[in-house]
Structure formats: structure tokens, C-alpha cells
XYZ file of C-alpha atoms in Angstrom:
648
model
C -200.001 5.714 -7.811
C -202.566 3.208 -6.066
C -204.139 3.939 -3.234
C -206.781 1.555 -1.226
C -208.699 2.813 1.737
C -211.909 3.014 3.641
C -212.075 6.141 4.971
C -211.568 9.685 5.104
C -207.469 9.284 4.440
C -207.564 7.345 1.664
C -209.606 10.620 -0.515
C -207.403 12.541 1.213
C -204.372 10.727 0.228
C -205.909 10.686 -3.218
C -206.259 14.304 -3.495
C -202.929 14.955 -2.076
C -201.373 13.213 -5.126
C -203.292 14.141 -7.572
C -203.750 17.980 -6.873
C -200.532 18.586 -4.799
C -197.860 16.067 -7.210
C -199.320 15.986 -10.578
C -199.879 12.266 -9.894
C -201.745 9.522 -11.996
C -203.628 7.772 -8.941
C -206.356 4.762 -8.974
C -208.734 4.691 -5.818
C -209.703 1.539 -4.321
C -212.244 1.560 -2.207
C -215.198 -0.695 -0.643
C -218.465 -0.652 -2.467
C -220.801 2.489 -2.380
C -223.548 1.222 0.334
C -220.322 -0.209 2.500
C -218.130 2.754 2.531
C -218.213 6.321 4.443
C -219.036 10.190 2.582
C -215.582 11.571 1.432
C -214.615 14.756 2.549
C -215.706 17.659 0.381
C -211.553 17.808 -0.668
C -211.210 14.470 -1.671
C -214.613 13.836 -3.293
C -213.426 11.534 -6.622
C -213.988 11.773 -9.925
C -215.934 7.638 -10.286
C -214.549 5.712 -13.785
C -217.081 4.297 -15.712
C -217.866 0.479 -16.706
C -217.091 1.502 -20.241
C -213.681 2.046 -18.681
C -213.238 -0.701 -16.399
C -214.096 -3.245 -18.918
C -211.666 -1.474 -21.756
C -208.586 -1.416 -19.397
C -208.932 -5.083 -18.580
C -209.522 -6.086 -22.172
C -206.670 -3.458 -23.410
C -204.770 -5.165 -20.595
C -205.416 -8.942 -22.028
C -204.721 -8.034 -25.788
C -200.977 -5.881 -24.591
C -202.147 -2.608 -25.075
C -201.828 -0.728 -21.994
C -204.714 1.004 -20.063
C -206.327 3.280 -22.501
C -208.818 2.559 -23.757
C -210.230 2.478 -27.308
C -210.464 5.994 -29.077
C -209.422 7.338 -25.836
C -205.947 9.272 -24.895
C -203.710 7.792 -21.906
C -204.927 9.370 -18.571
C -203.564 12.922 -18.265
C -200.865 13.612 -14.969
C -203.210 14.496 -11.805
C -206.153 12.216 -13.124
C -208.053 9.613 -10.768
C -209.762 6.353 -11.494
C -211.933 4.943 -9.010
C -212.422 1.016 -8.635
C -214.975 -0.628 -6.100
C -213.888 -3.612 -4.543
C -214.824 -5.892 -1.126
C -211.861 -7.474 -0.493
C -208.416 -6.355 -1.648
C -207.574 -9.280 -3.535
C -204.965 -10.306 -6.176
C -207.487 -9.756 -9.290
C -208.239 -6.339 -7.431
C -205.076 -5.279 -7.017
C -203.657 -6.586 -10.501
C -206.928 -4.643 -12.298
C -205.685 -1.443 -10.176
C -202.495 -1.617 -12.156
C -200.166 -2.877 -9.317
C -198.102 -4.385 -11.521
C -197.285 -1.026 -13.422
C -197.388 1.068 -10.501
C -195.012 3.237 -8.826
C -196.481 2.911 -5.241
C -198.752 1.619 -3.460
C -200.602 2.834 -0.216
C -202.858 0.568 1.688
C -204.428 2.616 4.143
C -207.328 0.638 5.603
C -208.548 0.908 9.163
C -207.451 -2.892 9.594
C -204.095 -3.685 9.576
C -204.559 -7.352 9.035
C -206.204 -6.193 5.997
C -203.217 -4.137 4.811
C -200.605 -6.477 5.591
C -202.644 -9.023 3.416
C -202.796 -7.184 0.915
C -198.983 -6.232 1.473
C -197.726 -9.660 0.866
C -200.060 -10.284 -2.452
C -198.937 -6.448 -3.881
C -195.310 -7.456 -2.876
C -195.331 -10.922 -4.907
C -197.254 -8.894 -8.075
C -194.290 -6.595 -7.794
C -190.926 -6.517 -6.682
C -189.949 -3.310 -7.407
C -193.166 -1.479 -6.059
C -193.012 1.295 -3.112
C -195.443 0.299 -0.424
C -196.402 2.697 2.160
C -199.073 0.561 4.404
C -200.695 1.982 7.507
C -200.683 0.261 10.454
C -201.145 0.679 14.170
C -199.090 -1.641 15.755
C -195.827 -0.036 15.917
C -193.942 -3.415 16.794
C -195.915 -5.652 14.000
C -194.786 -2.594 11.417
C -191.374 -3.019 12.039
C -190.956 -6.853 11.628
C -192.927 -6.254 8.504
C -191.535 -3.469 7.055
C -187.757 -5.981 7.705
C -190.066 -9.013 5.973
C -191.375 -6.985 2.713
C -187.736 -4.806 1.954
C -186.252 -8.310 2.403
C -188.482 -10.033 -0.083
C -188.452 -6.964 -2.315
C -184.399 -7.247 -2.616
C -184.334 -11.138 -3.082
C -186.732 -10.885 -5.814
C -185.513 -7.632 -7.703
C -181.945 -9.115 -7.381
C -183.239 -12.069 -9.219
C -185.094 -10.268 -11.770
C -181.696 -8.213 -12.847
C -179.555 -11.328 -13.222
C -181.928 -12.932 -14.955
C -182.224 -9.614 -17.224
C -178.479 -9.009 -17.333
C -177.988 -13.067 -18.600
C -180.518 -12.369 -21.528
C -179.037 -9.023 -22.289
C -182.408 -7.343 -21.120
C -182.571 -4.149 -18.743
C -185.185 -3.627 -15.746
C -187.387 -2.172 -15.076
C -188.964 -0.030 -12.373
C -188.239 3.797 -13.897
C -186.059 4.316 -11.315
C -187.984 3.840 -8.450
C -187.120 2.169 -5.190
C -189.141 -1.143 -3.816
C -188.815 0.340 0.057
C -191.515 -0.131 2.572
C -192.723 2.727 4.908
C -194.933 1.916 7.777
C -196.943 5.021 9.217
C -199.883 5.652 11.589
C -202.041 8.291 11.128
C -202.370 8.511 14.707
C -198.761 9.185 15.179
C -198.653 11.117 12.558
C -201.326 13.597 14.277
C -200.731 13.565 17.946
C -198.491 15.548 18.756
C -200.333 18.279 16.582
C -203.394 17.530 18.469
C -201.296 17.507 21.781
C -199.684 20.976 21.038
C -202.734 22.640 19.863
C -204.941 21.731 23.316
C -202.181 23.107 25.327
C -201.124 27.137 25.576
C -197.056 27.346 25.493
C -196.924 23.847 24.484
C -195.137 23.210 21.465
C -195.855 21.519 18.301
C -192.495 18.810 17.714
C -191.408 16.443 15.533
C -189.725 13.424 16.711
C -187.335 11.628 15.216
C -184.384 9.490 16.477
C -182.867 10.967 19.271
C -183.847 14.499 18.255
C -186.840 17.006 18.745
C -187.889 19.328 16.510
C -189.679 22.001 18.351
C -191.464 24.680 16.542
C -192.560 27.782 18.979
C -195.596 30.122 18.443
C -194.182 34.075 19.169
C -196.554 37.421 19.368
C -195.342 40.086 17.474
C -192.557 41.995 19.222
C -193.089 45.049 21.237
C -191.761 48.240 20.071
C -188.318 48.698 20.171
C -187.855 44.483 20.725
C -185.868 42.566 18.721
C -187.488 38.624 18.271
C -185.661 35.800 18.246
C -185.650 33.547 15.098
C -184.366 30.794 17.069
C -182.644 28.490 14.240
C -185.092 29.917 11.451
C -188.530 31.231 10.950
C -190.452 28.589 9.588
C -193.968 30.747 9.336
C -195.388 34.259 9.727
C -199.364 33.907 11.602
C -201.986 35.160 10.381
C -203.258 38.402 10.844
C -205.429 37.465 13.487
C -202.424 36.624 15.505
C -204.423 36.200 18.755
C -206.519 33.115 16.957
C -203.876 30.159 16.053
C -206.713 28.702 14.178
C -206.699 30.681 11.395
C -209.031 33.907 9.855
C -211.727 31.803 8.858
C -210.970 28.379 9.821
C -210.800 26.434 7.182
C -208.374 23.952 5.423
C -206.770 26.781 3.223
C -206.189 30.269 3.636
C -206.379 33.340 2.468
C -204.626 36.861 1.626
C -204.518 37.294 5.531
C -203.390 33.448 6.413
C -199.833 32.332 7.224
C -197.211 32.911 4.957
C -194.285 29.567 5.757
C -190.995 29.684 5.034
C -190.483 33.703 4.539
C -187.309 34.556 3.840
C -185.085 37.337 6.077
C -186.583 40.657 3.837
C -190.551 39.457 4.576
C -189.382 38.282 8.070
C -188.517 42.251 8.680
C -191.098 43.687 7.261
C -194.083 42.172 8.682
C -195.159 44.225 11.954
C -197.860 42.961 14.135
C -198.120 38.915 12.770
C -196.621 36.588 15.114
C -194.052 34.076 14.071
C -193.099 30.518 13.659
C -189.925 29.679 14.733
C -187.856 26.927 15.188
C -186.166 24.971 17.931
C -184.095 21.950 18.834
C -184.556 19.944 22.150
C -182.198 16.827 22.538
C -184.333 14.539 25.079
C -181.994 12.483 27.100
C -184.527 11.983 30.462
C -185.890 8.916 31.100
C -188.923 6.812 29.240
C -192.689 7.820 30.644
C -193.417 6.047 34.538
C -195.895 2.883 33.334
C -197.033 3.274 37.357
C -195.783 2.421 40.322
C -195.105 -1.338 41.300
C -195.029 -0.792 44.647
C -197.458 1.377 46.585
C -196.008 3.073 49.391
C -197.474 3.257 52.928
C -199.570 6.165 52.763
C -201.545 4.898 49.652
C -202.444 2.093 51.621
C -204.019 3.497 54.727
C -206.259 6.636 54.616
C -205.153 9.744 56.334
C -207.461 9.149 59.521
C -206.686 5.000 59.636
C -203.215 6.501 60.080
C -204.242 8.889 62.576
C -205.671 6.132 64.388
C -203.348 3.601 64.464
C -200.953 7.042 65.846
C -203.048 7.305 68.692
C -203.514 3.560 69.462
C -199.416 3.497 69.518
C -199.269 6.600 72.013
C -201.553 4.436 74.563
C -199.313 1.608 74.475
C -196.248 4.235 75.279
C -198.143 5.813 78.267
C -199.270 2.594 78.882
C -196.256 1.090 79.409
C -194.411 4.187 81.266
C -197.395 3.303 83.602
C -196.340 -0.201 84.361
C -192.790 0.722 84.800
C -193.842 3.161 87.516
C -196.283 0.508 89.217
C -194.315 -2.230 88.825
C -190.778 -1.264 89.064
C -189.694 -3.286 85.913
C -187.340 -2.657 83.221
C -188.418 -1.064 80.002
C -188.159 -4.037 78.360
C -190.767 -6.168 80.122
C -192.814 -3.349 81.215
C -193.596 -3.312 77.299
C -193.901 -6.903 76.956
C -196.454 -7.062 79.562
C -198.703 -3.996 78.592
C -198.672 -5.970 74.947
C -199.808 -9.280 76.794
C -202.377 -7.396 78.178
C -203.443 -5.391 75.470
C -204.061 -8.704 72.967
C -205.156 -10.413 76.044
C -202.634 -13.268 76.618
C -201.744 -12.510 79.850
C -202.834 -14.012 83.168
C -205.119 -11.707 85.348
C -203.281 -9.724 87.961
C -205.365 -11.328 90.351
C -203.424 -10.891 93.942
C -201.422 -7.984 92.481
C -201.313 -4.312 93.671
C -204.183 -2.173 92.346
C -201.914 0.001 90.270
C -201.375 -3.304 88.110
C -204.918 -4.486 87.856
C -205.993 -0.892 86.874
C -203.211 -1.119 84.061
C -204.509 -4.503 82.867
C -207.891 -3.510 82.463
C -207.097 0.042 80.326
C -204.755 -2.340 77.919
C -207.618 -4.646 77.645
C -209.828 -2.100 76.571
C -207.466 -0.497 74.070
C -206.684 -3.760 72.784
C -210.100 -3.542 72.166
C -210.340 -0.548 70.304
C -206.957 -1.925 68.494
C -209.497 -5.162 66.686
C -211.442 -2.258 64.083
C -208.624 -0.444 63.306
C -206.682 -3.887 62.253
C -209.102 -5.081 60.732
C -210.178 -1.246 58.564
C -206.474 -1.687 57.622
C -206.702 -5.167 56.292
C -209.722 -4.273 53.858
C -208.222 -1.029 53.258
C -204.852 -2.239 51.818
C -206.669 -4.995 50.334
C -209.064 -2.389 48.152
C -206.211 -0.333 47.783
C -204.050 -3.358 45.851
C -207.378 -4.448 44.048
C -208.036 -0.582 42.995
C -204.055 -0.474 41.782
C -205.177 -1.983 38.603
C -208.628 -0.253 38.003
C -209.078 2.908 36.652
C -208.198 5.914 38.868
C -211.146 8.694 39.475
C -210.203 12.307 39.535
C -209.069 13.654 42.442
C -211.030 16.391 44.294
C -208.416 19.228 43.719
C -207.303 18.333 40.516
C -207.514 21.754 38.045
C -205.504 23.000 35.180
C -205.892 19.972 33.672
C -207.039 18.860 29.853
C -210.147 16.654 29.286
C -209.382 13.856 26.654
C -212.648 12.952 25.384
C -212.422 9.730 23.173
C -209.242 7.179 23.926
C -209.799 5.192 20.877
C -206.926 4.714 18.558
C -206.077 8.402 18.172
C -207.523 9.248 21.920
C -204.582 6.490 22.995
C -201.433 8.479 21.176
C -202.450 11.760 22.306
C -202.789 10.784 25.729
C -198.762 9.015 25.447
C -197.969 12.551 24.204
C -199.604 14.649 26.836
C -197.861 12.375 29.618
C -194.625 12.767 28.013
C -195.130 16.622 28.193
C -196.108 16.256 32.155
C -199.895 17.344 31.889
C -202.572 16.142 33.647
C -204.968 14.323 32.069
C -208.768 13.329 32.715
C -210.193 10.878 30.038
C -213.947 10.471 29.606
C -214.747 7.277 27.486
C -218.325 5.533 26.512
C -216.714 2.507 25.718
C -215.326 0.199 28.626
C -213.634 -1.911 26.068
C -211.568 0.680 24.204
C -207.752 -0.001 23.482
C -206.420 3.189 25.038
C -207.987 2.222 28.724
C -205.315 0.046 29.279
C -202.800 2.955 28.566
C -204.603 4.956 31.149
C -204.730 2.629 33.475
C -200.748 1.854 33.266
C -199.979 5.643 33.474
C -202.438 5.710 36.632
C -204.409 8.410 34.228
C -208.090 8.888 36.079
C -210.889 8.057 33.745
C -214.449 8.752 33.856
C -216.723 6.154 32.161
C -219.875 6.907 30.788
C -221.619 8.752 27.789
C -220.571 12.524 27.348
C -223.898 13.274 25.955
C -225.446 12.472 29.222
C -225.638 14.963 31.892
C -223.094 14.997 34.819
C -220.171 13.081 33.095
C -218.222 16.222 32.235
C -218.828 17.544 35.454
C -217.259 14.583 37.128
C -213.804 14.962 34.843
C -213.486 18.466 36.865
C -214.649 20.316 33.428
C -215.741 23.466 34.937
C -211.709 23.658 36.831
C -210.285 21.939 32.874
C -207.038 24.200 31.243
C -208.754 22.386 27.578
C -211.057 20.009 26.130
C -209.577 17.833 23.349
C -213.211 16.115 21.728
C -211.500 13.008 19.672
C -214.178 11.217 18.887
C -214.954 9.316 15.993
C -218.477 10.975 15.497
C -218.726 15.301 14.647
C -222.007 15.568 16.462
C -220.632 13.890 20.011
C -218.067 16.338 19.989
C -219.698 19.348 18.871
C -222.327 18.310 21.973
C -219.215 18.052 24.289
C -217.853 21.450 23.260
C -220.962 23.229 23.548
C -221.986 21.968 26.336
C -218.394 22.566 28.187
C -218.796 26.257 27.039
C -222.012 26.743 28.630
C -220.010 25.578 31.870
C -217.179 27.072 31.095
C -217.694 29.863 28.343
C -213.225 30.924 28.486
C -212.387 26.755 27.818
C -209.815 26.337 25.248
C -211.402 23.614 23.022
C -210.253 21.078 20.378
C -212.193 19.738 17.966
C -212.157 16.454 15.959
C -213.946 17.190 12.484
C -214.647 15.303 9.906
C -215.817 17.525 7.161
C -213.834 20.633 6.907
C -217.210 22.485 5.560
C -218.644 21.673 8.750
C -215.673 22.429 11.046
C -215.793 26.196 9.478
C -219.436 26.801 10.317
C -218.608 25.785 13.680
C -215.840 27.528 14.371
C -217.125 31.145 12.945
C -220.029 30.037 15.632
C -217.735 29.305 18.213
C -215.835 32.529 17.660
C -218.757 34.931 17.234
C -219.917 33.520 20.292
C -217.183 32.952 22.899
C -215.030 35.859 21.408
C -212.496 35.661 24.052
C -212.235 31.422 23.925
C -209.620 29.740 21.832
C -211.488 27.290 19.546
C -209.741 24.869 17.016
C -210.723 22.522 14.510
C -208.228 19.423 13.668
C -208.924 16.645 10.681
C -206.725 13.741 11.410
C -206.807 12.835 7.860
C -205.877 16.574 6.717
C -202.697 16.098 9.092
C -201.687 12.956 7.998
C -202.170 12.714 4.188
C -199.511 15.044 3.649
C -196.810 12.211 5.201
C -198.073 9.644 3.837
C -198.225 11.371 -0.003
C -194.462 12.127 0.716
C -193.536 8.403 1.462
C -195.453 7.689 -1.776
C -193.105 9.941 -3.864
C -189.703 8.158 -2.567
C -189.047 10.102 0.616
C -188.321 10.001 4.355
C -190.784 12.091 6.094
C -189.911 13.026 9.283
C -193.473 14.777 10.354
C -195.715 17.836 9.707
C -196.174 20.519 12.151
C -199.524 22.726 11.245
C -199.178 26.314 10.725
C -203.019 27.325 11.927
C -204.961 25.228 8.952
C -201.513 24.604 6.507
C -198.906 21.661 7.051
C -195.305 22.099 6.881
C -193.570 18.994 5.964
C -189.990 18.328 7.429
C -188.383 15.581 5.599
C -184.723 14.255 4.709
C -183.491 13.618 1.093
C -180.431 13.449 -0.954
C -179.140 16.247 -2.452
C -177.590 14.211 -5.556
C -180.436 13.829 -8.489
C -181.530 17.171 -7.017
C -180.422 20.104 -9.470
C -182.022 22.830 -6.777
C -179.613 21.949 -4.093
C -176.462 20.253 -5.736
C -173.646 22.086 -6.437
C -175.385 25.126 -4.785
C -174.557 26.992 -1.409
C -177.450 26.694 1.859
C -178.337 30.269 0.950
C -178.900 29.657 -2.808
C -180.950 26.449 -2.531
C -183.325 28.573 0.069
C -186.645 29.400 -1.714
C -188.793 31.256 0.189
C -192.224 29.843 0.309
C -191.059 26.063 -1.049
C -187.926 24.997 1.109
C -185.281 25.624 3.417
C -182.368 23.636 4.504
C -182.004 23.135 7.971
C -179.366 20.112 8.845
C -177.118 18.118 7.316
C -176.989 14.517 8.448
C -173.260 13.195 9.407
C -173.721 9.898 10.190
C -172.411 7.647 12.653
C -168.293 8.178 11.577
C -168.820 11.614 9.756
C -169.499 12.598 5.902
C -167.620 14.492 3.179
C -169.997 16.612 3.220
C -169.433 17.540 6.851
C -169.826 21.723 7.092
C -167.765 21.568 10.289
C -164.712 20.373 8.159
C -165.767 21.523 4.767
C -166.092 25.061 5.328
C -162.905 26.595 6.927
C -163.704 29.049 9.325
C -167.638 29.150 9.263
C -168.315 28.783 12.592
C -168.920 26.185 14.736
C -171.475 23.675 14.086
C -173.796 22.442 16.530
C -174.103 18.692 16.396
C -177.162 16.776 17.546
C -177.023 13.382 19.193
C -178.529 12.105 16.276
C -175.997 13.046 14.288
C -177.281 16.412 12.393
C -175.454 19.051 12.175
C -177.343 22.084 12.671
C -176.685 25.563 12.110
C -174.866 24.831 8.644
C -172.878 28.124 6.803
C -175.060 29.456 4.667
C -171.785 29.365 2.125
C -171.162 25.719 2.272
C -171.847 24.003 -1.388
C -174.085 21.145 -1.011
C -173.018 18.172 -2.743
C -174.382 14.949 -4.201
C -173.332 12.600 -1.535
C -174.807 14.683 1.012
C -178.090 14.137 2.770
C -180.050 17.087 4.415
C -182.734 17.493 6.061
C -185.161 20.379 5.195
C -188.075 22.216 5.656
C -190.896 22.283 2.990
C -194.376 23.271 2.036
C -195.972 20.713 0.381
C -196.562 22.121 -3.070
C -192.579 23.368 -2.680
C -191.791 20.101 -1.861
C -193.659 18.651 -4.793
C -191.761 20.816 -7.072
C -188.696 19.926 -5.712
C -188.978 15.955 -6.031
C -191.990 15.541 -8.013
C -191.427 12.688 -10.527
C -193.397 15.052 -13.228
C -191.253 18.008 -12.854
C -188.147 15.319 -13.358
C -189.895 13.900 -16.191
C -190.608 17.206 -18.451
C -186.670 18.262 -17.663
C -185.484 14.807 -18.889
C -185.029 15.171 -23.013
């Protein structure tokens, strides 16, 4: 496995596949003085020039990698290599060529797809998994690469097959998977700043919805929903975990228990999980058209209510005094109230003494005209600008930072109906155009500096979600929102997970009744993108306090833990779970609803899973499932190395 990266997710990444899988992986990363501290988890083991220069050599004279008087590289090993630029020497010295996959997970995604193309024409057969932020660019890319990737390979096998040769590739498929780590993590940052809020997985026309439950009360029965996915903690009134770190311990959550463990814990709160088809209508981008009463203020329309009365009495007047028809009596009271009429010079007094009145309200009529033409016009011009918070506004969540993962979290929080105040530093950054189009108010200006929280309505906030690219800004923001506030429920962006533990034990021991969390992006993300490394389509991860559970869907031919076996056989408690069987559009043999007999009826999603599968049906080869996994269970269940010691 090859992995290139400048940041925190490609260690991360690293460390997934090497500690979690078993994996052989090389790091590429930018020089020493150019690139950022790893994490303390994915802190790499550096190769030497000795071994550098003997690969390449080895390489040149036919003999593999390793090195003279040296064994081959042991499974879950890690060589580092330094580059700049990704470049075709770079990539080739990494061992592209040889590789099984490839992730490029740069912060740049012209940088990525570069290096894409180049890893692509190296080799055919290669699994890329290349991070990228631009969902639409991703697509056309991911359609460009499997395209080239099938023209090519298809080549190289008739060209094998004609000289009685066999290809290669061990097996493995040349597909491309596009991800975002900001995707990836939103809606676990979304959930987590929310109470009641759910943590979900999206995938085509279906949500996955997993549902934090306290323990139940005596004599209550709790609902599993379609399955407990995770007993809490025992500190069941802190989602964040006993001692909030990345792992666990004796007292941390327990995932995937089965029915027995389920029963016997008392007083640990529960996972569970539900299913939400979402058939309402996209998020509002704005209005187009502004109705009446944001154009005029509440007193220009008070005024303009009074001016309108005069007229009336005004012209009841002039039908008394003059004995006219409604009709004109109106027309003339207008004459004479914009002055176009001829003085009532020879007229009865009644008439003159009208006149003058609907001169002088005409006169008061000029102001309010013209307050209504630069009213509407500030109103149109403000339409487009960024919206302050209103007075009353409370219960709402303070995004701080709406950079690149700032921007998803604040889609997700709109599609779950919250109200949202953003504070950002920077009046160039990408997601102000986002909140700007959703009408989102936004307060711009430095969170360090005094008075900015105060003016997103902090001290009347539900949360405060600190996203942030730099720890210190929002450790500053959530201290300083807890002195306001001490009972705010906040979110923190960390970088080091040594650091986000000695601020959360803080935290707790000091606001002991205050929800605080701690979220890595690249700790949420790594785990999806190791799994589309290893071959397989990762739906998402939902975090169990400071653990990931993976929910991905896979083949159950090639698989000797699920095929041939019933739903309740392949269940391993603590590794996986079956939860759906995918149909497809016209059905599949392995359909449970007609494969079964009298097992109950299936609930279908619009996505076409079946859900709520007999726990007698027999899985078979042909049939795809989707499933629930811990990472290290999921390892073990498709890890290449756990294939490769069963194969004789």
C-alpha cells in the first residue's frame, strides 16, 4: 500500500493500514522542514538512505525491494520517502508499479489528480483512492481513471492471453474511489454539537440513523430499534468517553454486542440503530424574491398605513363638501395631495380647507417615498451580503471556522433545520458563500478578540462547534465561551489526541455539569479511506464516543465467514453484523423476501435494501450485503493477509 499526504490523514491513514490490516505501506510525504508534526498515532518509523539507495539499485538489477543481506519487509511495516513534488520517479521509487493501492491524500486536489493520471499510466491495474473536495470534479474523474484503467488492463490481457502469458494484479481490482475527509466527518461533527440529534450515514436514497438511549428505567423494556450497534460507556451521561481519548478502556463502549451482553448490561446506555428514507425536498439556497415586509421596516409600513387613512378621510371629506361621486372625490384629493391641481380659488371654504390639508399630507407623503426607495434599495443590495444575527435568535449552535470542513458541517446542520451563527476571521473563506446562499448570519472578525462571540448571541448558543484549523484558537474560543456560559455544550477540533485528553479531563473537572467533546477529523476519516484501500465500498463511520464503526457493503462470495452461512451464524459479536441485503433495481436470487418461505415480511428501502433479513436465510455468493463492522473485525474479515495465510 502507498500512501502520499501532507498532513495529519495521511499518518493516520498510514497507521490505519499498517496496525489495523497487517499492511505493507510506503509514506510519501513533503520534506521534513516543509511538512506538519504527525499525530502521536501515526508518528512513522523514517527508512534510511542505506535503504533508499538499495531498493532502487535492487530495483535496476531485477531483484525486488530488499535489500542486500536484508529479509523482505515484514506485513504491517512502513517505509517513509521524502519527496516535493509527487512525480513519476517519486511515485515509481514508492513502488507504484507493484502496488496494490494507492491513496493520494494531499490538501490540493490539483495535486492529487496529477498525480492520479501519472500513477494510473504506471499502472493499470492499481486501486486509487484520491481525496478530493470538489464533489463534481471527483465524479468526472473517478468516470476518466476506471475508464482508462479498463482500456488499458483489457489490453494488457489480450496481449498476455496471445503470448500464452497470465496477468497480473493478485487479484485486485483497478477501481477509483473519490472521498473527502470533510464529508466523511460532518455529519459526526454535526451530530455530536447537537443533543437528540443523530449521528447518520448517507447513502443513496437511504439514511442510516444511529440513536444514543439512557439505560432503561426499572421495569422498562428498550427498544433495539433494527439492532444494537454499541453499549456506552460507563459514564453514560458523558458521550465522550471515560477519559477522552482515541481508545478506550475496560469501562469504554463495547460495539456490536450480541443479544446475551445486550441483556445483561444494566445502567450503560445503548447504540441503536435506525432507518429514515428522506423523500422531502433539497435544502432552500434563499429566497429569490423578497416579499413585501422584508422590504419596508415595520414603522415605514406603519407610516405609509397612516398616510393611506388621510387620503380615505380625506376624500370622504370632499364627497361631503363637494357633493361628488366617489370616484372623483378621490381623484381630486390625489391632485391635491401631489399638487397638480388648480387652486380652489372662488370655491366654497369647505374645498379650499380640503386642498390645503392634502397639500400638507402630500407633504409628509415626499420622506416616506423617498425612506422606502433607499430602504428597498439596501434591502436588495443587503440580499446578497452576509446576514447579522437577529436580536432574538437563541437555541442556536455557533460554527466557529467555515473553512473546508466549517462549509460541510454547516450543509449538514441546515439539512437538520438548526440555526446556525458562523463566526469567521477570514472574509475570503470558501464556505461564506454557502452561508450567504442559505441566508446563514455570519459574524466576521477574530474570535480571539473580545466582543465577537458576544455578537454571535454566545451567551443565548444551544453549542459551540470550534473547527478551526489551529488547537490553540479553539481551545481560546471554548474557554472563553465557558466563562460566559459555564453549561455550553462544546465541540472541539483537535489535532493531537494527547492534547485533546488533557483538555477534556480539564474541561470536565471544571464544568462538571457541561458536555465537552473532542473530534480529530483525521481520526474519523482514516478509517474510510483505509477501507477503500482494501477493495471495499464504504458507506461511512458513525463514532461510538472515541471508536468508529464502519458500515460498508461487500460480497458475500470469496467470503468463507458469510457464504453458505445463515444471518445469525455469520454474526460475530464484537467484529460484524449483517444488516441488509441489497436487491437491486429488478430483484436478486438472493432476495430473503422470496428465498425464505414464511420469514416474515421484509422491509424494503427505496434504495433497494432489504432490511430486517431472517436471521435463517443462507447467504450466498452472489449476494451483496451490507454490514456493520468494527474496524479490526472488519480487517479480519477482508484483510488480504488473513486470505493470504488460508490460501495453501
Amino acid at each position: 500500500m502507498v500512501v502520499a499526504g501532507d498532513d495529519a490523514l495521511a499518518h493516520r491513514l498510514a497507521a490505519e493500514l499498517r496496525g489495523v490490516y497487517g499492511e505493507r505501506v510506503t509514506l510519501v510525504v513533503p520534506p521534513a522542514q516543509r511538512r506538519v508534526r504527525p499525530p502521536v498515532v501515526g508518528r512513522a518509523r523514517g527508512s534510511t538512505l542505506f535503504d533508499r539507495v538499495s531498493a532502487a539499485v535492487n530495483r535496476a538489477a531485477g531483484n525486488g525491494d530488499t535489500p542486500p543481506g536484508r529479509t523482505a519487509e515484514p506485513p504491517g511495516s512502513e517505509r517513509v520517502l521524502e519527496a516535493t513534488e509527487l512525480t513519476e520517479a517519486v511515485l515509481a521509487e514508492a513502488g507504484v508499479e507493484r502496488a496494490a493501492a494507492l491513496a493520494l491524500v494531499h490538501d490540493d486536489d490539483e495535486t492529487n489528480i496529477r498525480a492520479a493520471l501519472t500513477a494510473r499510466r504506471l499502472n493499470p491495474r492499481l486501486r486509487l483512492v484520491i481525496r478530493l473536495y470538489n464533489r463534481r470534479l471527483g465524479q468526472h474523474i473517478k468516470e476518466l481513471l476506471d475508464q482508462a484503467s479498463a482500456l488499458a488492463t483489457a489490453g494488457i490481457d489480450d496481449g498476455a492471453a496471445d503470448s500464452g502469458g497470465g496477468g497480473g494484479g493478485g487479484g485486485f481490482d483497478a477501481s477509483t474511489t473519490v472521498l473527502s475527509d470533510a464529508d466523511t466527518a460532518a455529519p459526526a461533527l454535526a451530530a455530536t454539537a447537537v443533543a437528540g440529534t443523530s449521528k447518520v450515514v448517507q447513502t443513496d436514497g437511504l439514511m442510516l440513523r444511529a440513536v444514543e438511549r439512557p439505560p432503561p428505567g426499572p421495569g422498562e423494556v428498550a427498544d433495539p430499534g433494527l439492532c444494537t450497534l454499541a453499549l456506552l460507556s460507563a459514564t453514560t451521561n458523558d458521550p465522550a468517553g471515560a477519559d477522552g481519548s482515541e481508545s478506550s478502556g475496560p469501562q469504554g463502549p463495547r460495539l456490536l454486542p450480541d443479544e446475551r451482553a445486550v441483556a445483561a448490561a444494566t445502567g450503560r446506555g445503548t447504540v441503536v440503530l435506525e432507518t429514515v428514507s428522506y423523500t422531502g425536498p433539497a435544502v432552500s439556497g434563499g429566497r429569490s424574491v423578497l416579499p413585501f415586509a422584508s422590504l419596508l421596516s415595520r414603522r415605514l409600513r406603519w407610516s405609509f398605513a397612516g398616510l393611506v387613512g388621510c387620503v380615505i378621510g380625506l376624500a370622504i371629506a370632499s364627497m361631503a363638501v363637494t357633493r361628488e361621486p366617489p370616484l372623483r372625490a378621490t381623484y381630486l384629493t390625489l391632485l391635491d395631495l401631489f399638487a397638480i391641481n388648480n387652486p380652489a380659488i372662488g370655491e366654497p371654504v369647505g374645498r379650499q380647507v380640503l386642498q390645503l390639508f392634502s397639500g400638507l399630507v402630500g407633504l409628509l407623503l415626499l420622506p416616506v417615498l423617498l425612506a422606502a426607495v433607499l430602504e428597498a434599495l439596501g434591502t436588495f443590495r443587503s440580499g446578497s451580503a452576509l446576514r447579522k444575527p437577529p436580536r432574538g435568535l437563541s437555541g442556536h449552535v455557533v460554527l466557529l471556522g467555515v473553512g473546508k470542513i466549517g462549509t460541510r458541517v454547516l450543509a449538514r446542520l441546515r439539512e437538520l433545520n438548526i440555526p446556525v451563527v458562523c463566526v469567521e476571521a477570514d472574509p475570503e473563506a470558501r464556505g461564506l458563500a454557502m452561508a450567504r446562499r442559505l441566508r446563514v448570519p455570519v459574524v466576521l472578525g477574530d474570535v480571539t478578540q473580545e466582543g465577537v462571540l458576544e455578537a454571535a448571541k454566545i451567551h443565548r448558543a444551544h453549542a459551540l462547534l470550534a473547527l478551526t484549523s489551529a488547537d490553540t484558537t479553539n481551545l481560546e474560543a471554548a474557554l472563553y465561551a465557558r466563562t460566559v456560559r459555564p453549561d455550553l455544550r462544546v465541540v472541539l477540533r483537535l489535532y493531537d489526541d494527547d492534547f485533546a485528553t488533557a483538555v477534556y479531563r480539564t474541561l470536565r473537572a471544571a464544568h462538571p455539569q457541561a458536555l465537552t467533546r473532542s473530534r480529530s477529523v483525521s481520526h474519523l476519516a482514516a478509517p474510510a479511506f483505509a477501507g477503500a484501500m482494501m477493495g471495499r465500498q464504504i458507506l461511512g463511520a458513525i463514532p461510538v464516543e472515541r471508536r468508529v464503526l464502519l458500515f460498508a457493503a461487500i460480497e458475500v462470495g470469496g467470503h468463507p465467514q458469510l457464504e453458505g452461512r445463515t444471518v445469525g451464524e455469520a454474526f460475530r459479536a464484537g467484529a460484524w453484523r449483517v444488516l441488509a441485503l441489497e436487491t437491486g433495481a429488478g430483484g436478486r436470487r438472493g432476495d430473503p423476501a422470496g428465498g425464505v418461505g414464511s420469514g416474515g415480511v421484509a422491509q424494503r428501502a427505496p434504495s433497494g435494501l432489504v432490511w430486517d433479513i431472517p436471521s435463517s436465510y443462507v447467504l450466498r455468493a452472489e449476494d451483496r450485503v451490507v454490514l456493520a463492522a468494527t474496524r479490526r473485525g472488519l480487517a479480519e474479515l477482508l484483510g488480504r493477509r488473513a486470505r493470504e495465510r488460508s490460501e495453501p
